[in-house]
Amino acid sequence: MSGTDNKGQQPLPTIVVGCNDNNDKEEEEEDEDHHHSNGSIVDCCKSIHLPLLTDMYQITMAYAYWKSPEKRNQLAVFDMFFRKNPFGGEFTIFSGLDEVIKFLQGFRFTTDDIKYLRQILPDYVEDEFFQYLSQLSAKDIRLYAIREGSVVFPKVPLMRVEGPLPVAQLLETTLLTLVNFASLITTNAARYKIALDGRDIRLYEFGLRRAQGIDGGLSASKYAYMGGFDGTSNVLAGKMYGIPLKGTHAHSFVMSYSSLDELNTRYLLDKTTGQSVDFVSVCLKYQNELSQLLDVLQSEISSSELTAFIAYAISFPDQFLALVDTYDMIRSGLLNFSSVALALNQLGYRALGIRIDSGDLAYQSVMAYKAFKLIGQTYSIDWFGKLAIVASNDINEDTIISLKEQKHRINAFGIGTHLVTCQRQPALGCVYKLVEINSHPCIKISLDVQKVTVPGRKRLYRLYGKEGFALIDLMQNDSVDEPEPLPLTKVLCRHPFQESKRCYATPSKVEPLLEIWWQNGKIQKPMPTLDAIRNHVQQSLDALRPDIKRYLNPTPYKVSVTDNLYQFMHNLWLENAPVGELN
């Protein structure tokens, strides 16, 4: 999100990657003028100017269009859509619109960009073309899009881009870059949330160290939160987007201690009385008591681990959450944590819980829960049995479902690699296709029916059933005077490509999906905050039937066209399909 939409959000500091230290002052001023940081993930690398973050063929096509004067000002209409839902599911969450708007706001080629293009293009490319590029902006572009955070489906246009053909073409690669990964991560995060099956379990994104670079890590943090995660370990993402930060300590912190003699201080202030108390002695007292209560031998308890926990608790007495599996979670880590937690309680503080990062997560969580309940009952501490039990051991969707079947007692998951890299499916596959040129609809034909496009400008509606669930998405021809669907009025819905698949729908509610977001070089409506989009994701998912969202064999959601658009599309298909000959 840009500016100060969210609490705690700050402009992203410049991180120069692969730049020479002796950049001239004029170039730096240019960057400040045209690529000032406004919180966008793509501002990470000051050396990368967004108009050049594109494929080479976009530049060569732009020149070829420019060489034909009649092409320069032709009005083109492009649809962005995808052909298949990710992760074996039947829904996708549309994300990235906010970044797209920022890109359009700043779209222009700098003097340095033009200089570089002169170097890489052939000498015979005319000088007037570079002058043309230097004057380009997105002022003549119109952008229609579905609201960010909405559930979307294959073939449905997520965005419609209208404008001069060369400019609309130049936008293609960057728009796809900004939407593909964002939508994939948000969808992945939403699926983890659904896998919890409504249980009150927190989800934290811990994937920065596994992400594909700086921008990948920041994107993952932002869009995981959008998809329903409750926090991140990524401090920069917390600063930029106002996402709650979560984190404790690593195994290395525990391993760095060997004995109580290493502690710089043994004392902690009593929160109630303000008196300095020998905290180490209190911890040792409880350790001795708990070893008998939990039937653990003193020889099995790691003293170095206890030292590390005491050091951390003295540093963060109100935020004590310890990693308990460095040595032996059941015989040592759990007891040492509980000893320190009881000592904190005696001094007026309240521990948060434990994190488990290895081993049998279901079994260990059950053992921890039972121990906490027993300790809470023994010492008459009601909240002790509700301590957080966080698991963070290479968690994926299947793991969560399996742990649920094992009746685990985990109440928070820290998820990294499988979330931020989308290991199950690393790309969404959005495409950007020309559907109209100078008011003439275009159709892409293929032997693979899935790759045939739905031509022309289209209106898009979501029809809801009487129970409030989304029933079907309906595309309508925008170039003819076709009445829009109305509540409680029957409408014929047809499969775009299969003639026999058709049905009548009588919606209880009709929702237009495509809205104008950018026109005349300006944003056309207030951009929602990250938290508002996050809430919309959940509302949009709630409007889907459970069988569409389930993990195994989900029911496909229906996407259809009106009878008018069906007839128009298939007539155009026949007009453009070559007629074969038999000799």
Coordinates of C-alpha atoms in Angstrom, one line a residue:
M1 CA 0.0 0.0 0.0
S2 CA 1.2 3.5 -0.7
G3 CA 1.8 6.5 1.4
T4 CA 0.4 6.2 4.9
D5 CA -2.6 4.0 4.2
N6 CA -1.7 1.7 7.1
K7 CA -0.4 2.3 10.6
G8 CA 3.3 2.2 10.9
Q9 CA 3.8 2.2 7.1
Q10 CA 6.9 4.1 6.0
P11 CA 8.6 4.7 2.6
L12 CA 10.9 1.8 1.7
P13 CA 14.6 2.9 1.9
T14 CA 16.6 2.6 -1.2
I15 CA 18.6 -0.6 -1.5
V16 CA 21.0 -0.4 -4.4
V17 CA 21.8 -3.7 -6.0
G18 CA 24.5 -4.1 -8.6
C19 CA 25.1 -0.4 -8.9
N20 CA 28.4 1.5 -9.2
D21 CA 29.2 3.8 -6.4
N22 CA 30.0 6.7 -8.7
N23 CA 26.6 7.3 -10.2
D24 CA 26.4 10.9 -11.3
K25 CA 24.3 13.4 -9.5
E26 CA 22.0 14.1 -12.5
E27 CA 21.1 10.4 -12.6
E28 CA 20.3 10.3 -8.9
E29 CA 18.1 13.4 -9.2
E30 CA 16.3 11.7 -12.1
D31 CA 15.6 8.7 -10.0
E32 CA 14.2 10.9 -7.2
D33 CA 11.9 12.7 -9.7
H34 CA 10.6 9.7 -11.4
H35 CA 11.1 6.7 -9.1
H36 CA 10.7 8.1 -5.6
S37 CA 9.9 5.5 -3.0
N38 CA 6.3 5.3 -2.0
G39 CA 6.3 1.9 -0.2
S40 CA 6.1 -0.2 -3.3
I41 CA 8.1 -3.5 -3.2
V42 CA 9.5 -2.7 -6.6
D43 CA 11.4 0.4 -5.2
C44 CA 13.8 -2.1 -3.5
C45 CA 16.3 -1.8 -6.3
K46 CA 16.9 1.8 -7.3
S47 CA 19.0 0.6 -10.2
I48 CA 15.9 -1.0 -11.9
H49 CA 13.6 1.4 -13.6
L50 CA 10.2 -0.1 -14.0
P51 CA 9.5 0.7 -17.6
L52 CA 12.6 -1.4 -18.4
L53 CA 11.4 -4.2 -16.2
T54 CA 9.9 -5.8 -19.3
D55 CA 10.6 -8.3 -22.1
M56 CA 12.7 -7.2 -25.0
Y57 CA 10.0 -8.0 -27.5
Q58 CA 7.7 -5.3 -25.9
I59 CA 10.3 -2.7 -27.0
T60 CA 10.7 -4.1 -30.5
M61 CA 6.9 -4.4 -30.9
A62 CA 6.6 -0.8 -29.8
Y63 CA 9.0 0.3 -32.4
A64 CA 7.3 -1.7 -35.1
Y65 CA 3.9 -0.1 -34.1
W66 CA 5.5 3.3 -34.1
K67 CA 6.9 2.7 -37.6
S68 CA 3.3 2.4 -38.8
P69 CA 1.7 5.8 -38.1
E70 CA -1.8 4.3 -38.3
K71 CA -0.9 1.9 -35.5
R72 CA 0.4 4.5 -33.0
N73 CA -3.0 5.8 -32.0
Q74 CA -5.1 2.7 -32.5
L75 CA -7.2 2.0 -29.4
A76 CA -6.3 -1.4 -28.1
V77 CA -8.1 -3.5 -25.4
F78 CA -6.2 -6.2 -23.5
D79 CA -7.7 -8.6 -21.0
M80 CA -5.6 -10.1 -18.2
F81 CA -6.8 -13.6 -17.1
F82 CA -5.6 -17.1 -16.2
R83 CA -6.7 -20.4 -17.5
K84 CA -6.4 -22.7 -14.5
N85 CA -6.7 -22.3 -10.7
P86 CA -3.5 -23.0 -8.7
F87 CA -2.7 -25.8 -6.2
G88 CA -5.3 -28.2 -7.5
G89 CA -8.1 -26.0 -6.2
E90 CA -11.1 -24.3 -7.7
F91 CA -10.6 -20.6 -6.7
T92 CA -7.9 -17.9 -6.9
I93 CA -7.6 -14.6 -5.0
F94 CA -6.9 -11.6 -7.2
S95 CA -4.1 -9.5 -5.8
G96 CA -1.5 -6.9 -7.0
L97 CA -3.9 -4.1 -8.1
D98 CA -2.4 -1.6 -5.7
E99 CA 1.1 -2.2 -7.1
V100 CA -0.4 -1.9 -10.7
I101 CA -1.8 1.5 -9.9
K102 CA 1.5 2.7 -8.5
F103 CA 3.2 1.5 -11.6
L104 CA 0.8 3.4 -13.8
Q105 CA 1.4 6.5 -11.7
G106 CA 5.1 6.4 -12.3
F107 CA 5.2 5.0 -15.8
R108 CA 7.7 7.0 -17.9
F109 CA 11.1 6.5 -19.4
T110 CA 13.9 8.5 -17.9
T111 CA 16.8 10.0 -19.8
D112 CA 19.0 7.2 -18.6
D113 CA 16.5 4.6 -19.8
I114 CA 16.5 6.2 -23.2
K115 CA 20.2 6.2 -23.3
Y116 CA 20.3 2.5 -22.5
L117 CA 17.7 1.7 -25.2
R118 CA 19.8 3.6 -27.8
Q119 CA 22.7 1.3 -26.9
I120 CA 20.8 -2.0 -27.2
L121 CA 18.6 -1.3 -30.3
P122 CA 20.1 -1.3 -33.8
D123 CA 21.7 1.9 -35.1
Y124 CA 19.0 2.3 -37.8
V125 CA 16.2 2.7 -35.2
E126 CA 15.0 6.3 -35.8
D127 CA 15.8 9.1 -33.3
E128 CA 12.2 10.2 -33.3
F129 CA 11.2 6.9 -31.7
F130 CA 13.3 7.6 -28.7
Q131 CA 11.7 11.1 -28.5
Y132 CA 8.4 9.4 -28.6
L133 CA 9.3 7.0 -25.7
S134 CA 10.6 9.9 -23.6
Q135 CA 7.1 11.5 -23.8
L136 CA 5.1 8.4 -22.9
S137 CA 3.0 8.1 -19.8
A138 CA -0.1 6.2 -18.7
K139 CA -2.3 9.3 -19.1
D140 CA -4.2 7.8 -22.0
I141 CA -4.7 4.4 -20.4
R142 CA -8.0 3.2 -18.8
L143 CA -7.8 0.4 -16.4
Y144 CA -10.8 -1.6 -15.3
A145 CA -10.3 -4.3 -12.7
I146 CA -12.0 -6.5 -10.2
R147 CA -11.6 -5.4 -6.6
E148 CA -8.4 -6.6 -5.1
G149 CA -8.9 -9.5 -2.7
S150 CA -11.8 -10.9 -4.6
V151 CA -12.2 -14.6 -5.4
V152 CA -11.7 -15.0 -9.2
F153 CA -11.9 -17.9 -11.7
P154 CA -10.4 -19.0 -15.0
K155 CA -11.2 -17.1 -18.2
V156 CA -12.6 -14.2 -16.2
P157 CA -10.9 -10.8 -17.0
L158 CA -9.2 -9.7 -13.8
M159 CA -8.2 -6.4 -15.5
R160 CA -9.1 -4.7 -18.8
V161 CA -6.5 -2.3 -20.2
E162 CA -7.6 0.2 -22.8
G163 CA -5.3 2.7 -24.5
P164 CA -3.0 3.4 -27.5
L165 CA -1.7 0.2 -28.8
P166 CA 2.1 0.8 -28.2
V167 CA 1.5 2.0 -24.6
A168 CA -0.9 -0.8 -23.7
Q169 CA 1.5 -3.3 -25.2
L170 CA 4.5 -1.9 -23.2
L171 CA 2.6 -2.4 -19.9
E172 CA 2.1 -6.2 -20.4
T173 CA 5.1 -7.8 -18.8
T174 CA 5.2 -5.6 -15.7
L175 CA 1.4 -5.9 -15.1
L176 CA 1.7 -9.7 -15.3
T177 CA 4.7 -9.6 -12.9
L178 CA 2.8 -7.6 -10.4
V179 CA -0.3 -9.7 -10.5
N180 CA 0.9 -13.3 -11.0
F181 CA 3.0 -13.8 -7.8
A182 CA 0.8 -11.6 -5.7
S183 CA -2.3 -13.6 -6.5
L184 CA -0.5 -16.9 -6.1
I185 CA 0.8 -16.0 -2.6
T186 CA -2.5 -14.6 -1.5
T187 CA -4.3 -17.7 -2.7
N188 CA -1.7 -20.0 -1.0
A189 CA -2.1 -18.1 2.3
A190 CA -5.9 -18.3 2.0
R191 CA -5.7 -22.1 1.5
Y192 CA -3.7 -22.5 4.7
K193 CA -6.3 -20.5 6.5
I194 CA -9.1 -22.8 5.1
A195 CA -7.1 -25.9 6.1
L196 CA -7.5 -24.8 9.7
D197 CA -11.2 -25.6 9.3
G198 CA -12.4 -22.7 11.4
R199 CA -10.2 -23.5 14.4
D200 CA -8.8 -20.6 16.4
I201 CA -5.2 -21.1 15.4
R202 CA -2.8 -18.3 14.4
L203 CA -0.8 -18.3 11.2
Y204 CA 2.6 -16.5 11.0
E205 CA 4.7 -16.0 7.9
F206 CA 8.4 -16.9 8.6
G207 CA 9.7 -17.3 5.0
L208 CA 12.0 -14.3 4.3
R209 CA 15.2 -16.4 4.4
R210 CA 13.7 -18.8 1.9
A211 CA 12.1 -16.3 -0.5
Q212 CA 13.3 -15.5 -4.0
G213 CA 15.2 -12.3 -3.3
I214 CA 14.3 -9.0 -1.6
D215 CA 11.2 -8.3 -3.6
G216 CA 10.0 -11.9 -3.3
G217 CA 10.4 -11.8 0.4
L218 CA 8.5 -8.5 0.8
S219 CA 5.8 -9.6 -1.6
A220 CA 5.3 -12.8 0.3
S221 CA 5.0 -11.0 3.6
K222 CA 2.5 -8.5 2.2
Y223 CA 0.3 -11.0 0.3
A224 CA 0.4 -13.7 3.0
Y225 CA -1.1 -11.2 5.4
M226 CA -3.6 -10.2 2.8
G227 CA -4.6 -13.8 2.4
G228 CA -5.3 -14.2 6.1
F229 CA -2.0 -14.7 8.0
D230 CA -1.8 -13.0 11.3
G231 CA 1.8 -11.7 11.3
T232 CA 5.3 -11.9 9.9
S233 CA 8.8 -12.2 11.0
N234 CA 9.9 -9.8 8.3
V235 CA 10.8 -6.5 10.1
L236 CA 10.9 -4.4 6.9
A237 CA 7.4 -5.7 5.9
G238 CA 6.2 -4.7 9.4
K239 CA 7.6 -1.2 8.9
M240 CA 6.2 -0.8 5.4
Y241 CA 2.8 -2.3 5.7
G242 CA 2.0 -2.3 9.4
I243 CA 1.9 -6.1 9.6
P244 CA 2.1 -7.4 13.2
L245 CA 5.6 -8.7 13.8
K246 CA 6.3 -12.1 15.5
G247 CA 9.6 -13.7 16.5
T248 CA 11.5 -15.2 19.4
H249 CA 15.0 -16.7 19.2
A250 CA 16.9 -19.4 17.3
H251 CA 18.6 -22.6 18.4
S252 CA 21.9 -20.7 18.2
F253 CA 20.8 -18.4 21.0
V254 CA 20.3 -21.5 23.3
M255 CA 23.5 -23.1 22.1
S256 CA 25.6 -20.0 22.8
Y257 CA 25.2 -20.4 26.6
S258 CA 26.9 -23.0 28.7
S259 CA 26.4 -22.1 32.3
L260 CA 24.7 -19.7 34.7
D261 CA 28.0 -18.0 35.3
E262 CA 27.7 -16.3 31.9
L263 CA 24.7 -14.3 32.9
N264 CA 25.5 -10.6 33.3
T265 CA 22.7 -10.2 35.8
R266 CA 20.7 -12.5 38.0
Y267 CA 18.1 -10.0 38.9
L268 CA 14.8 -8.9 37.6
L269 CA 12.4 -6.2 39.0
D270 CA 9.2 -7.4 40.5
K271 CA 6.5 -5.9 38.3
T272 CA 4.2 -5.3 41.3
T273 CA 6.6 -4.2 44.1
G274 CA 9.4 -2.7 41.9
Q275 CA 11.9 -4.6 44.1
S276 CA 15.0 -6.3 42.5
V277 CA 14.7 -10.1 42.9
D278 CA 17.3 -12.9 42.4
F279 CA 15.5 -14.3 39.3
V280 CA 17.9 -17.2 38.8
S281 CA 17.3 -18.5 42.3
V282 CA 13.5 -18.4 41.7
C283 CA 13.9 -20.3 38.4
L284 CA 16.1 -23.0 40.0
K285 CA 13.5 -23.4 42.8
Y286 CA 10.8 -24.0 40.2
Q287 CA 13.0 -26.3 38.2
N288 CA 13.5 -28.5 41.2
E289 CA 9.8 -28.6 41.9
L290 CA 8.8 -29.3 38.3
S291 CA 11.4 -32.1 37.9
Q292 CA 9.4 -34.0 40.6
L293 CA 6.0 -33.0 39.3
L294 CA 6.8 -34.0 35.7
D295 CA 8.9 -37.0 36.7
V296 CA 12.1 -35.8 35.0
L297 CA 15.6 -36.6 36.3
Q298 CA 17.9 -33.6 37.0
S299 CA 20.6 -35.3 34.8
E300 CA 18.3 -35.0 31.8
I301 CA 17.8 -31.3 32.1
S302 CA 20.1 -29.0 30.2
S303 CA 21.5 -26.3 32.4
S304 CA 22.8 -24.4 29.4
E305 CA 19.3 -24.3 28.0
L306 CA 17.9 -23.0 31.3
T307 CA 20.6 -20.3 31.2
A308 CA 19.6 -19.2 27.8
F309 CA 15.9 -19.1 28.7
I310 CA 16.7 -17.0 31.8
A311 CA 18.8 -14.5 29.8
Y312 CA 16.0 -14.2 27.2
A313 CA 13.3 -13.8 29.9
I314 CA 15.3 -11.1 31.7
S315 CA 15.6 -9.3 28.4
F316 CA 11.9 -9.7 27.4
P317 CA 9.9 -10.5 30.6
D318 CA 6.6 -9.6 29.0
Q319 CA 7.3 -11.4 25.7
F320 CA 8.9 -14.7 26.8
L321 CA 8.3 -17.3 24.1
A322 CA 11.0 -19.9 23.9
L323 CA 12.3 -22.4 21.3
V324 CA 12.3 -25.7 23.4
D325 CA 13.7 -28.4 21.1
T326 CA 17.4 -27.6 21.0
Y327 CA 18.2 -30.6 23.0
D328 CA 15.2 -32.6 24.2
M329 CA 11.8 -31.0 24.1
I330 CA 10.0 -33.4 26.5
R331 CA 12.7 -34.0 29.1
S332 CA 14.5 -30.6 29.1
G333 CA 13.0 -27.8 27.0
L334 CA 9.5 -28.0 28.3
L335 CA 10.6 -28.2 31.9
N336 CA 13.1 -25.3 31.6
F337 CA 10.6 -23.1 29.9
S338 CA 7.9 -23.8 32.6
S339 CA 10.4 -23.1 35.3
V340 CA 11.2 -19.7 33.9
A341 CA 7.5 -19.0 33.1
L342 CA 6.6 -19.8 36.8
A343 CA 9.3 -17.5 38.0
L344 CA 8.1 -14.7 35.7
N345 CA 4.6 -15.2 37.0
Q346 CA 5.8 -14.9 40.6
L347 CA 7.3 -11.5 39.7
G348 CA 4.1 -10.3 38.0
Y349 CA 4.9 -11.2 34.4
R350 CA 3.1 -13.6 32.0
A351 CA 5.0 -15.8 29.6
L352 CA 3.6 -16.3 26.0
G353 CA 4.4 -19.9 25.2
I354 CA 6.8 -22.2 23.3
R355 CA 7.9 -22.9 19.7
I356 CA 8.6 -26.4 18.5
D357 CA 10.7 -26.7 15.3
S358 CA 11.4 -30.4 14.9
G359 CA 10.2 -33.9 15.8
D360 CA 6.7 -35.3 16.1
L361 CA 4.8 -32.1 16.3
A362 CA 1.4 -33.6 17.1
Y363 CA 2.8 -35.8 20.0
Q364 CA 5.0 -33.0 21.4
S365 CA 2.1 -30.5 21.3
V366 CA -0.1 -32.9 23.2
M367 CA 2.6 -33.5 25.8
A368 CA 3.2 -29.7 26.2
Y369 CA -0.5 -29.1 26.6
K370 CA -0.9 -31.7 29.2
A371 CA 2.1 -30.4 31.1
F372 CA 0.8 -26.9 31.0
K373 CA -2.6 -28.0 32.3
L374 CA -1.0 -29.9 35.1
I375 CA 1.3 -27.1 36.1
G376 CA -1.6 -24.6 35.9
Q377 CA -3.8 -26.7 38.2
T378 CA -0.9 -27.4 40.6
Y379 CA 0.0 -23.7 41.0
S380 CA -3.5 -22.4 40.5
I381 CA -2.6 -20.4 37.4
D382 CA -5.6 -20.4 35.1
W383 CA -3.8 -19.0 32.0
F384 CA -0.9 -21.5 32.1
G385 CA -3.0 -24.2 30.3
K386 CA -3.6 -21.7 27.5
L387 CA 0.0 -20.9 26.7
A388 CA 0.9 -20.7 23.0
I389 CA 2.2 -23.8 21.3
V390 CA 3.8 -22.7 18.0
A391 CA 5.0 -25.2 15.4
S392 CA 7.3 -24.3 12.7
N393 CA 8.9 -27.3 11.1
D394 CA 8.6 -27.1 7.2
I395 CA 4.8 -26.9 7.5
N396 CA 2.6 -27.2 4.4
E397 CA -1.1 -27.6 3.7
D398 CA -0.9 -31.4 3.9
T399 CA 0.9 -31.2 7.3
I400 CA -1.8 -29.0 8.8
I401 CA -4.5 -31.5 7.6
S402 CA -2.5 -34.4 8.9
L403 CA -1.9 -32.8 12.3
K404 CA -5.6 -32.1 12.6
E405 CA -6.4 -35.8 12.1
Q406 CA -3.8 -36.5 14.8
K407 CA -5.7 -34.2 17.2
H408 CA -2.7 -31.9 17.9
R409 CA -2.8 -29.1 20.5
I410 CA -0.9 -26.6 18.4
N411 CA -2.4 -23.1 18.5
A412 CA -0.1 -21.3 16.1
F413 CA 1.9 -22.2 13.0
G414 CA 5.0 -20.4 11.7
I415 CA 5.1 -21.2 7.9
G416 CA 8.0 -20.4 5.6
T417 CA 9.3 -22.2 2.6
H418 CA 6.1 -23.8 1.3
L419 CA 4.2 -20.5 1.7
V420 CA 6.6 -18.0 0.2
T421 CA 8.0 -20.2 -2.6
C422 CA 4.6 -21.8 -3.4
Q423 CA 6.4 -25.1 -3.8
R424 CA 3.3 -27.0 -4.8
Q425 CA 2.8 -24.7 -7.8
P426 CA 5.4 -21.9 -8.4
A427 CA 3.5 -19.9 -11.0
L428 CA -0.1 -18.9 -11.6
G429 CA 0.0 -18.3 -15.4
C430 CA -1.9 -15.1 -15.9
V431 CA -1.9 -14.0 -19.6
Y432 CA -2.5 -10.6 -21.3
K433 CA -4.3 -11.0 -24.6
L434 CA -5.5 -8.5 -27.2
V435 CA -9.3 -8.7 -27.4
E436 CA -10.2 -5.6 -29.4
I437 CA -8.4 -3.2 -31.8
N438 CA -10.0 0.1 -33.0
S439 CA -13.5 -1.2 -31.9
H440 CA -13.0 -4.5 -33.8
P441 CA -13.1 -7.6 -31.6
C442 CA -10.1 -10.0 -31.8
I443 CA -10.0 -13.7 -31.1
K444 CA -7.0 -15.9 -30.6
I445 CA -7.6 -19.4 -32.1
S446 CA -5.9 -22.5 -31.0
L447 CA -6.2 -26.3 -31.4
D448 CA -6.2 -26.3 -27.6
V449 CA -9.7 -24.9 -26.8
Q450 CA -8.4 -23.7 -23.4
K451 CA -6.3 -21.2 -25.2
V452 CA -9.1 -19.7 -27.3
T453 CA -9.8 -16.2 -26.0
V454 CA -13.2 -14.6 -25.4
P455 CA -13.2 -11.5 -27.7
G456 CA -14.1 -7.9 -27.2
R457 CA -14.9 -5.7 -24.3
K458 CA -16.9 -7.6 -21.7
R459 CA -19.1 -6.7 -18.7
L460 CA -18.7 -9.1 -15.8
Y461 CA -21.3 -10.0 -13.2
R462 CA -21.4 -12.4 -10.2
L463 CA -24.8 -13.9 -9.6
Y464 CA -25.7 -15.0 -6.1
G465 CA -28.1 -17.7 -5.1
K466 CA -30.9 -17.5 -2.5
E467 CA -28.5 -18.9 0.2
G468 CA -26.1 -16.0 -0.3
F469 CA -23.4 -18.0 -2.0
A470 CA -21.9 -17.1 -5.4
L471 CA -23.7 -19.1 -8.0
I472 CA -22.0 -18.3 -11.3
D473 CA -19.9 -15.6 -13.1
L474 CA -21.5 -14.2 -16.3
M475 CA -19.6 -12.4 -19.1
Q476 CA -21.6 -10.1 -21.3
N477 CA -20.8 -8.4 -24.6
D478 CA -20.1 -4.7 -23.8
S479 CA -20.3 -3.6 -27.5
V480 CA -24.0 -4.3 -27.9
D481 CA -27.1 -3.1 -26.1
E482 CA -27.6 -6.2 -24.0
P483 CA -29.6 -5.8 -20.8
E484 CA -27.7 -6.5 -17.7
P485 CA -28.8 -9.4 -15.5
L486 CA -31.3 -8.4 -12.7
P487 CA -32.2 -10.0 -9.4
L488 CA -35.1 -12.5 -9.5
T489 CA -35.0 -12.5 -13.3
K490 CA -34.1 -15.6 -15.2
V491 CA -31.0 -15.4 -17.5
L492 CA -29.6 -18.0 -19.8
C493 CA -25.9 -18.8 -19.0
R494 CA -23.8 -20.7 -21.5
H495 CA -20.4 -22.5 -21.3
P496 CA -18.0 -20.4 -23.4
F497 CA -16.9 -23.4 -25.5
Q498 CA -19.3 -26.4 -25.0
E499 CA -22.6 -26.0 -26.7
S500 CA -24.5 -28.5 -24.7
K501 CA -23.5 -26.9 -21.3
R502 CA -26.1 -24.3 -20.5
C503 CA -28.5 -23.4 -17.7
Y504 CA -30.9 -20.8 -16.5
A505 CA -30.0 -18.8 -13.4
T506 CA -32.4 -16.7 -11.3
P507 CA -30.1 -14.7 -9.0
S508 CA -31.1 -13.2 -5.7
K509 CA -28.3 -10.6 -6.1
V510 CA -26.2 -9.4 -9.0
E511 CA -22.8 -7.9 -8.5
P512 CA -20.9 -6.0 -11.3
L513 CA -17.3 -7.0 -10.9
L514 CA -15.3 -4.8 -13.3
E515 CA -14.8 -1.2 -12.0
I516 CA -12.8 1.7 -13.4
W517 CA -9.7 2.4 -11.4
W518 CA -7.4 4.5 -13.6
Q519 CA -8.3 7.1 -16.3
N520 CA -6.9 10.4 -17.6
G521 CA -3.7 9.9 -15.6
K522 CA -5.5 9.7 -12.3
I523 CA -6.8 7.1 -9.8
Q524 CA -10.6 7.1 -10.1
K525 CA -11.5 5.9 -6.6
P526 CA -9.9 5.7 -3.1
M527 CA -7.5 2.8 -2.8
P528 CA -8.4 0.5 0.1
T529 CA -5.9 -0.2 2.9
L530 CA -4.1 -3.5 3.3
D531 CA -6.4 -4.4 6.2
A532 CA -9.5 -3.5 4.2
I533 CA -8.3 -5.8 1.4
R534 CA -7.5 -8.5 3.9
N535 CA -11.1 -8.3 5.3
H536 CA -12.5 -8.4 1.7
V537 CA -10.5 -11.6 1.0
Q538 CA -12.3 -13.4 3.9
Q539 CA -15.7 -11.9 2.9
S540 CA -15.2 -13.0 -0.7
L541 CA -14.2 -16.5 0.4
D542 CA -17.2 -16.7 2.8
A543 CA -19.4 -16.2 -0.3
L544 CA -18.1 -19.4 -1.8
R545 CA -19.8 -22.8 -1.1
P546 CA -17.7 -25.1 1.1
D547 CA -17.5 -27.7 -1.6
I548 CA -15.7 -25.3 -3.9
K549 CA -13.1 -24.6 -1.2
R550 CA -12.5 -28.1 0.0
Y551 CA -9.0 -29.7 -0.3
L552 CA -10.0 -32.9 -2.0
N553 CA -12.0 -33.0 -5.2
P554 CA -13.4 -29.4 -5.0
T555 CA -16.4 -28.6 -7.1
P556 CA -15.6 -26.4 -10.1
Y557 CA -17.2 -22.9 -10.0
K558 CA -19.2 -22.1 -13.2
V559 CA -18.0 -19.3 -15.5
S560 CA -20.4 -18.5 -18.3
V561 CA -21.3 -16.1 -21.1
T562 CA -24.6 -14.8 -22.2
D563 CA -26.3 -16.3 -25.3
N564 CA -25.5 -13.1 -27.2
L565 CA -21.8 -13.3 -26.4
Y566 CA -21.7 -17.0 -27.1
Q567 CA -23.2 -16.6 -30.6
F568 CA -20.9 -13.6 -31.3
M569 CA -17.8 -15.4 -30.2
H570 CA -18.4 -18.5 -32.2
N571 CA -19.3 -16.6 -35.4
L572 CA -16.1 -14.7 -35.1
W573 CA -14.2 -18.0 -34.4
L574 CA -15.6 -19.4 -37.7
E575 CA -14.8 -16.2 -39.6
N576 CA -11.1 -16.4 -38.5
A577 CA -10.5 -20.1 -38.6
P578 CA -8.8 -21.3 -41.8
V579 CA -10.8 -23.6 -44.0
G580 CA -8.8 -26.8 -44.8
E581 CA -8.6 -28.5 -48.2
L582 CA -8.5 -32.2 -49.0
N583 CA -6.7 -33.2 -52.2

